[in-house]
């Protein structure tokens, strides 16, 4: 009986293998749906660098290059999955799951909006749709100010504004942030950062990266009359953000380049997007490719996950950044309207609640949260304090002729 039982089980197993093999070899099988990928956990660090506390000069060492993790059951290089530049909810490719040998379209995917209750630790990917920005034409009614040129290869918005421009004074790349309803502040956190308030910020461009040492040193050499002070991190590489800059010198640099410091609302709009995300990558935990601590400063653009869907880097971490607004503890409480309507282009309170204090944003001091804020005296030269600029523009009216051409 026992021998017969074993024989019957063997025959069932053999039949199952034949069926599976027949199905697997069929050329008419249905297309496989987009795979579900989850970011692989980063390798454990040999030794985590200590977080650089506020007021301490210097930068943490750069992270080691990450190895490429392989997916479960991977048999070859073609099956390797390397999460890269993960950002939730963006139309252009932002997820890389390829070995270098594969072509672009076979390698890049778009991260789909997560399901209810999901976050950035589990997400879907799908092949990228056609980039509609390439179909839009430049508006004949829009002109950039002198000293700024369009990067035509980056495409144009529906209104015909270039999605990327270059500032000729400091050779910085700037990203278009379009007019849309968004929010500033947050509910249920620190009192000075709430409540959450609806705002509308009209079209502007923002520097893709923080102002670097190279750019700031060039400004100092060409503007001796304004006597800007040296950055405090002169020993860092040229592509590190310029640190220890006073508010006055940050404003002076921006004016020299034809820009302004961003308002707090502009900074949050660029960082949080129209959905008011807590982080550039979404509302889940940070997915770094190495060890990164709050207060750690690296070369601009080092951390690819600290990037908004529009392509602006280092808004969650790296340097803390000046804004143009006076700082007040009750800014958002006074900004919130009784009728719940959005405020257009808020520029901050008329006077500070702390003497000479302006708003400072970023650098991960509240767990990388973009709503975090603090007040710093305009005269302070904090070793972790840098800045970036904005250029405000006016969207041209869309004429009937423009619409028909598109």
CSV table of C-alpha atoms in Angstrom, one decimal, residues 71-295:
chain,number,residue,atom,x,y,z
A,71,UNK,CA,15.0,40.8,-6.6
A,72,UNK,CA,13.7,37.7,-5.0
A,73,UNK,CA,14.7,34.7,-7.2
A,74,UNK,CA,16.9,36.7,-9.5
A,75,UNK,CA,19.1,34.5,-11.7
A,76,UNK,CA,20.9,37.1,-13.8
A,77,UNK,CA,21.9,40.7,-14.2
A,78,UNK,CA,18.7,41.3,-16.2
A,79,UNK,CA,16.7,40.5,-13.1
A,80,UNK,CA,18.5,43.0,-10.8
A,81,UNK,CA,16.2,45.7,-9.3
A,82,UNK,CA,17.8,48.9,-8.2
A,83,UNK,CA,15.3,51.5,-6.8
A,84,UNK,CA,16.5,54.9,-7.9
A,85,UNK,CA,15.1,58.4,-7.8
A,86,UNK,CA,11.9,57.2,-6.1
A,87,UNK,CA,9.3,60.0,-6.0
A,88,UNK,CA,5.5,59.4,-5.5
A,89,UNK,CA,3.1,60.7,-8.2
A,90,UNK,CA,5.0,62.0,-11.2
A,91,UNK,CA,4.2,61.7,-14.9
A,92,UNK,CA,7.9,61.2,-16.0
A,93,UNK,CA,10.0,58.1,-15.3
A,94,UNK,CA,11.4,58.1,-11.8
A,95,UNK,CA,12.1,54.5,-11.0
A,96,UNK,CA,15.1,52.6,-12.4
A,97,UNK,CA,15.0,48.8,-12.5
A,98,UNK,CA,17.6,48.0,-15.1
A,99,UNK,CA,21.1,46.8,-15.7
A,100,UNK,CA,23.1,49.4,-17.7
A,101,UNK,CA,22.8,47.2,-20.8
A,102,UNK,CA,19.1,47.6,-21.3
A,103,UNK,CA,17.6,50.5,-23.3
A,104,UNK,CA,15.8,53.4,-21.6
A,105,UNK,CA,12.2,52.5,-22.3
A,106,UNK,CA,12.8,48.9,-21.0
A,107,UNK,CA,14.5,50.2,-17.9
A,108,UNK,CA,12.5,53.1,-16.5
A,109,UNK,CA,9.1,53.1,-14.9
A,110,UNK,CA,6.7,55.5,-13.2
A,111,UNK,CA,5.7,55.0,-9.6
A,112,UNK,CA,1.9,54.8,-9.4
A,113,UNK,CA,0.0,56.6,-6.7
A,114,UNK,CA,-0.1,54.2,-3.7
A,115,UNK,CA,-3.3,52.7,-2.5
A,116,UNK,CA,-5.2,53.9,0.5
A,117,UNK,CA,-3.0,53.3,3.6
A,118,UNK,CA,0.1,52.6,1.6
A,119,UNK,CA,3.3,54.7,1.7
A,120,UNK,CA,6.6,54.9,-0.1
A,121,UNK,CA,7.8,51.6,1.3
A,122,UNK,CA,5.4,49.7,-1.0
A,123,UNK,CA,4.4,50.9,-4.4
A,124,UNK,CA,3.5,49.9,-8.0
A,125,UNK,CA,5.5,50.7,-11.1
A,126,UNK,CA,4.4,51.0,-14.7
A,127,UNK,CA,6.0,51.9,-18.0
A,128,UNK,CA,6.1,55.7,-18.5
A,129,UNK,CA,3.4,57.4,-20.5
A,130,UNK,CA,4.3,59.7,-23.4
A,131,UNK,CA,5.8,62.9,-22.0
A,132,UNK,CA,3.2,65.4,-22.9
A,133,UNK,CA,5.5,68.3,-22.1
A,134,UNK,CA,7.3,67.5,-25.4
A,135,UNK,CA,4.1,68.3,-27.3
A,136,UNK,CA,3.6,71.8,-25.9
A,137,UNK,CA,5.0,74.7,-27.8
A,138,UNK,CA,6.6,77.9,-26.4
A,139,UNK,CA,4.2,80.8,-25.9
A,140,UNK,CA,4.9,83.7,-28.3
A,141,UNK,CA,3.5,86.0,-25.6
A,142,UNK,CA,6.0,85.0,-22.9
A,143,UNK,CA,9.5,86.4,-22.5
A,144,UNK,CA,12.0,85.7,-19.8
A,145,UNK,CA,13.8,88.6,-18.2
A,146,UNK,CA,17.2,89.5,-19.5
A,147,UNK,CA,19.8,87.2,-18.2
A,148,UNK,CA,17.6,84.1,-18.2
A,149,UNK,CA,17.4,81.6,-21.1
A,150,UNK,CA,15.0,78.7,-21.7
A,151,UNK,CA,16.3,75.1,-21.7
A,152,UNK,CA,14.2,74.1,-24.7
A,153,UNK,CA,15.1,70.4,-24.5
A,154,UNK,CA,13.3,70.2,-21.1
A,155,UNK,CA,9.9,71.0,-22.8
A,156,UNK,CA,7.2,73.5,-22.1
A,157,UNK,CA,4.1,73.7,-19.8
A,158,UNK,CA,0.6,73.8,-21.1
A,159,UNK,CA,0.7,77.6,-20.9
A,160,UNK,CA,3.9,77.7,-23.0
A,161,UNK,CA,6.4,78.4,-20.3
A,162,UNK,CA,9.7,76.6,-20.4
A,163,UNK,CA,9.9,73.9,-17.7
A,164,UNK,CA,13.6,74.6,-17.1
A,165,UNK,CA,15.6,77.8,-17.6
A,166,UNK,CA,19.2,78.8,-16.9
A,167,UNK,CA,20.3,81.9,-15.1
A,168,UNK,CA,23.3,83.3,-17.0
A,169,UNK,CA,24.8,85.2,-14.0
A,170,UNK,CA,25.5,82.1,-11.9
A,171,UNK,CA,24.8,79.3,-14.5
A,172,UNK,CA,22.1,77.8,-12.2
A,173,UNK,CA,19.3,75.6,-13.6
A,174,UNK,CA,15.9,76.7,-12.4
A,175,UNK,CA,12.6,74.7,-12.4
A,176,UNK,CA,9.2,75.9,-13.2
A,177,UNK,CA,6.6,75.7,-10.4
A,178,UNK,CA,3.2,76.3,-11.8
A,179,UNK,CA,0.2,78.1,-10.3
A,180,UNK,CA,-2.0,75.7,-8.4
A,181,UNK,CA,-3.8,75.5,-5.1
A,182,UNK,CA,-1.6,74.0,-2.3
A,183,UNK,CA,-1.0,74.2,1.4
A,184,UNK,CA,1.5,75.5,4.0
A,185,UNK,CA,1.8,74.3,7.6
A,186,UNK,CA,0.5,71.2,9.2
A,187,UNK,CA,-2.2,70.1,11.7
A,188,UNK,CA,-1.4,68.4,15.0
A,189,UNK,CA,2.3,69.1,15.1
A,190,UNK,CA,4.3,72.0,16.7
A,191,UNK,CA,2.2,75.1,17.3
A,192,UNK,CA,4.3,77.4,15.2
A,193,UNK,CA,4.0,75.1,12.2
A,194,UNK,CA,0.2,75.0,12.1
A,195,UNK,CA,-2.6,74.9,11.3
A,196,UNK,CA,-2.5,73.7,7.7
A,197,UNK,CA,-3.6,76.6,5.5
A,198,UNK,CA,-4.7,76.6,1.8
A,199,UNK,CA,-2.7,79.0,-0.5
A,200,UNK,CA,-2.3,79.7,-4.1
A,201,UNK,CA,1.2,80.6,-5.3
A,202,UNK,CA,1.5,81.9,-8.9
A,203,UNK,CA,4.1,80.8,-11.4
A,204,UNK,CA,7.8,81.0,-10.4
A,205,UNK,CA,11.1,79.4,-11.1
A,206,UNK,CA,13.3,78.0,-8.3
A,207,UNK,CA,16.9,77.0,-8.3
A,208,UNK,CA,17.1,73.2,-8.8
A,209,UNK,CA,20.0,73.1,-6.3
A,210,UNK,CA,21.2,75.2,-3.3
A,211,UNK,CA,23.6,77.9,-4.2
A,212,UNK,CA,27.1,76.3,-4.3
A,213,UNK,CA,30.4,77.4,-2.9
A,214,UNK,CA,31.6,77.9,-6.5
A,215,UNK,CA,28.7,80.1,-7.4
A,216,UNK,CA,29.0,82.1,-4.2
A,217,UNK,CA,32.7,82.6,-4.5
A,218,UNK,CA,32.2,83.8,-8.1
A,219,UNK,CA,29.7,86.4,-6.8
A,220,UNK,CA,32.1,87.6,-4.2
A,221,UNK,CA,34.9,88.1,-6.8
A,222,UNK,CA,32.6,90.1,-9.1
A,223,UNK,CA,30.8,92.2,-6.5
A,224,UNK,CA,33.5,93.7,-4.2
A,225,UNK,CA,31.4,96.8,-3.6
A,226,UNK,CA,28.8,94.9,-1.6
A,227,UNK,CA,31.5,93.3,0.6
A,228,UNK,CA,29.7,89.9,1.1
A,229,UNK,CA,31.3,87.8,3.8
A,230,UNK,CA,33.0,84.5,2.9
A,231,UNK,CA,31.2,81.3,3.4
A,232,UNK,CA,32.2,79.3,6.5
A,233,UNK,CA,32.9,76.0,4.7
A,234,UNK,CA,35.6,77.2,2.3
A,235,UNK,CA,37.4,73.9,2.7
A,236,UNK,CA,34.5,71.9,1.2
A,237,UNK,CA,34.3,70.9,-2.5
A,238,UNK,CA,33.1,73.5,-4.9
A,239,UNK,CA,29.7,71.7,-5.4
A,240,UNK,CA,28.8,71.8,-1.7
A,241,UNK,CA,26.2,74.4,-0.7
A,242,UNK,CA,27.7,77.7,0.5
A,243,UNK,CA,27.1,77.8,4.3
A,244,UNK,CA,27.2,80.4,7.0
A,245,UNK,CA,25.6,83.0,4.8
A,246,UNK,CA,23.8,85.9,6.4
A,247,UNK,CA,20.3,86.8,5.2
A,248,UNK,CA,21.7,90.1,3.8
A,249,UNK,CA,24.4,88.4,1.8
A,250,UNK,CA,21.9,85.8,0.5
A,251,UNK,CA,19.6,88.7,-0.6
A,252,UNK,CA,22.6,90.4,-2.2
A,253,UNK,CA,23.5,87.3,-4.2
A,254,UNK,CA,20.0,86.9,-5.4
A,255,UNK,CA,19.7,90.5,-6.6
A,256,UNK,CA,23.1,90.2,-8.4
A,257,UNK,CA,21.8,87.1,-10.2
A,258,UNK,CA,18.4,88.7,-11.0
A,259,UNK,CA,16.5,86.6,-8.5
A,260,UNK,CA,14.9,86.8,-5.0
A,261,UNK,CA,14.8,84.7,-1.9
A,262,UNK,CA,11.7,82.5,-1.9
A,263,UNK,CA,8.8,83.3,0.4
A,264,UNK,CA,7.9,80.5,2.8
A,265,UNK,CA,4.8,79.7,0.7
A,266,UNK,CA,6.9,79.5,-2.5
A,267,UNK,CA,9.4,77.2,-0.7
A,268,UNK,CA,6.7,74.9,0.6
A,269,UNK,CA,4.9,74.9,-2.8
A,270,UNK,CA,8.1,73.8,-4.5
A,271,UNK,CA,8.9,71.2,-1.9
A,272,UNK,CA,5.5,69.7,-1.1
A,273,UNK,CA,3.7,69.9,-4.4
A,274,UNK,CA,0.0,70.6,-4.9
A,275,UNK,CA,-0.9,67.7,-2.6
A,276,UNK,CA,0.9,69.1,0.4
A,277,UNK,CA,3.2,66.1,0.9
A,278,UNK,CA,5.2,65.9,4.1
A,279,UNK,CA,8.3,65.0,2.1
A,280,UNK,CA,9.5,65.4,-1.5
A,281,UNK,CA,9.1,61.6,-2.1
A,282,UNK,CA,5.6,61.3,-0.6
A,283,UNK,CA,4.3,60.7,2.9
A,284,UNK,CA,6.2,57.5,3.7
A,285,UNK,CA,9.6,57.0,5.3
A,286,UNK,CA,12.8,58.3,3.6
A,287,UNK,CA,14.5,55.8,1.3
A,288,UNK,CA,18.2,56.8,1.3
A,289,UNK,CA,20.8,54.9,-0.7
A,290,UNK,CA,23.2,55.2,2.3
A,291,UNK,CA,23.5,56.5,5.8
A,292,UNK,CA,22.1,60.1,6.0
A,293,UNK,CA,21.5,62.0,9.2
A,294,UNK,CA,19.7,65.3,9.9
A,295,UNK,CA,22.3,68.1,9.7
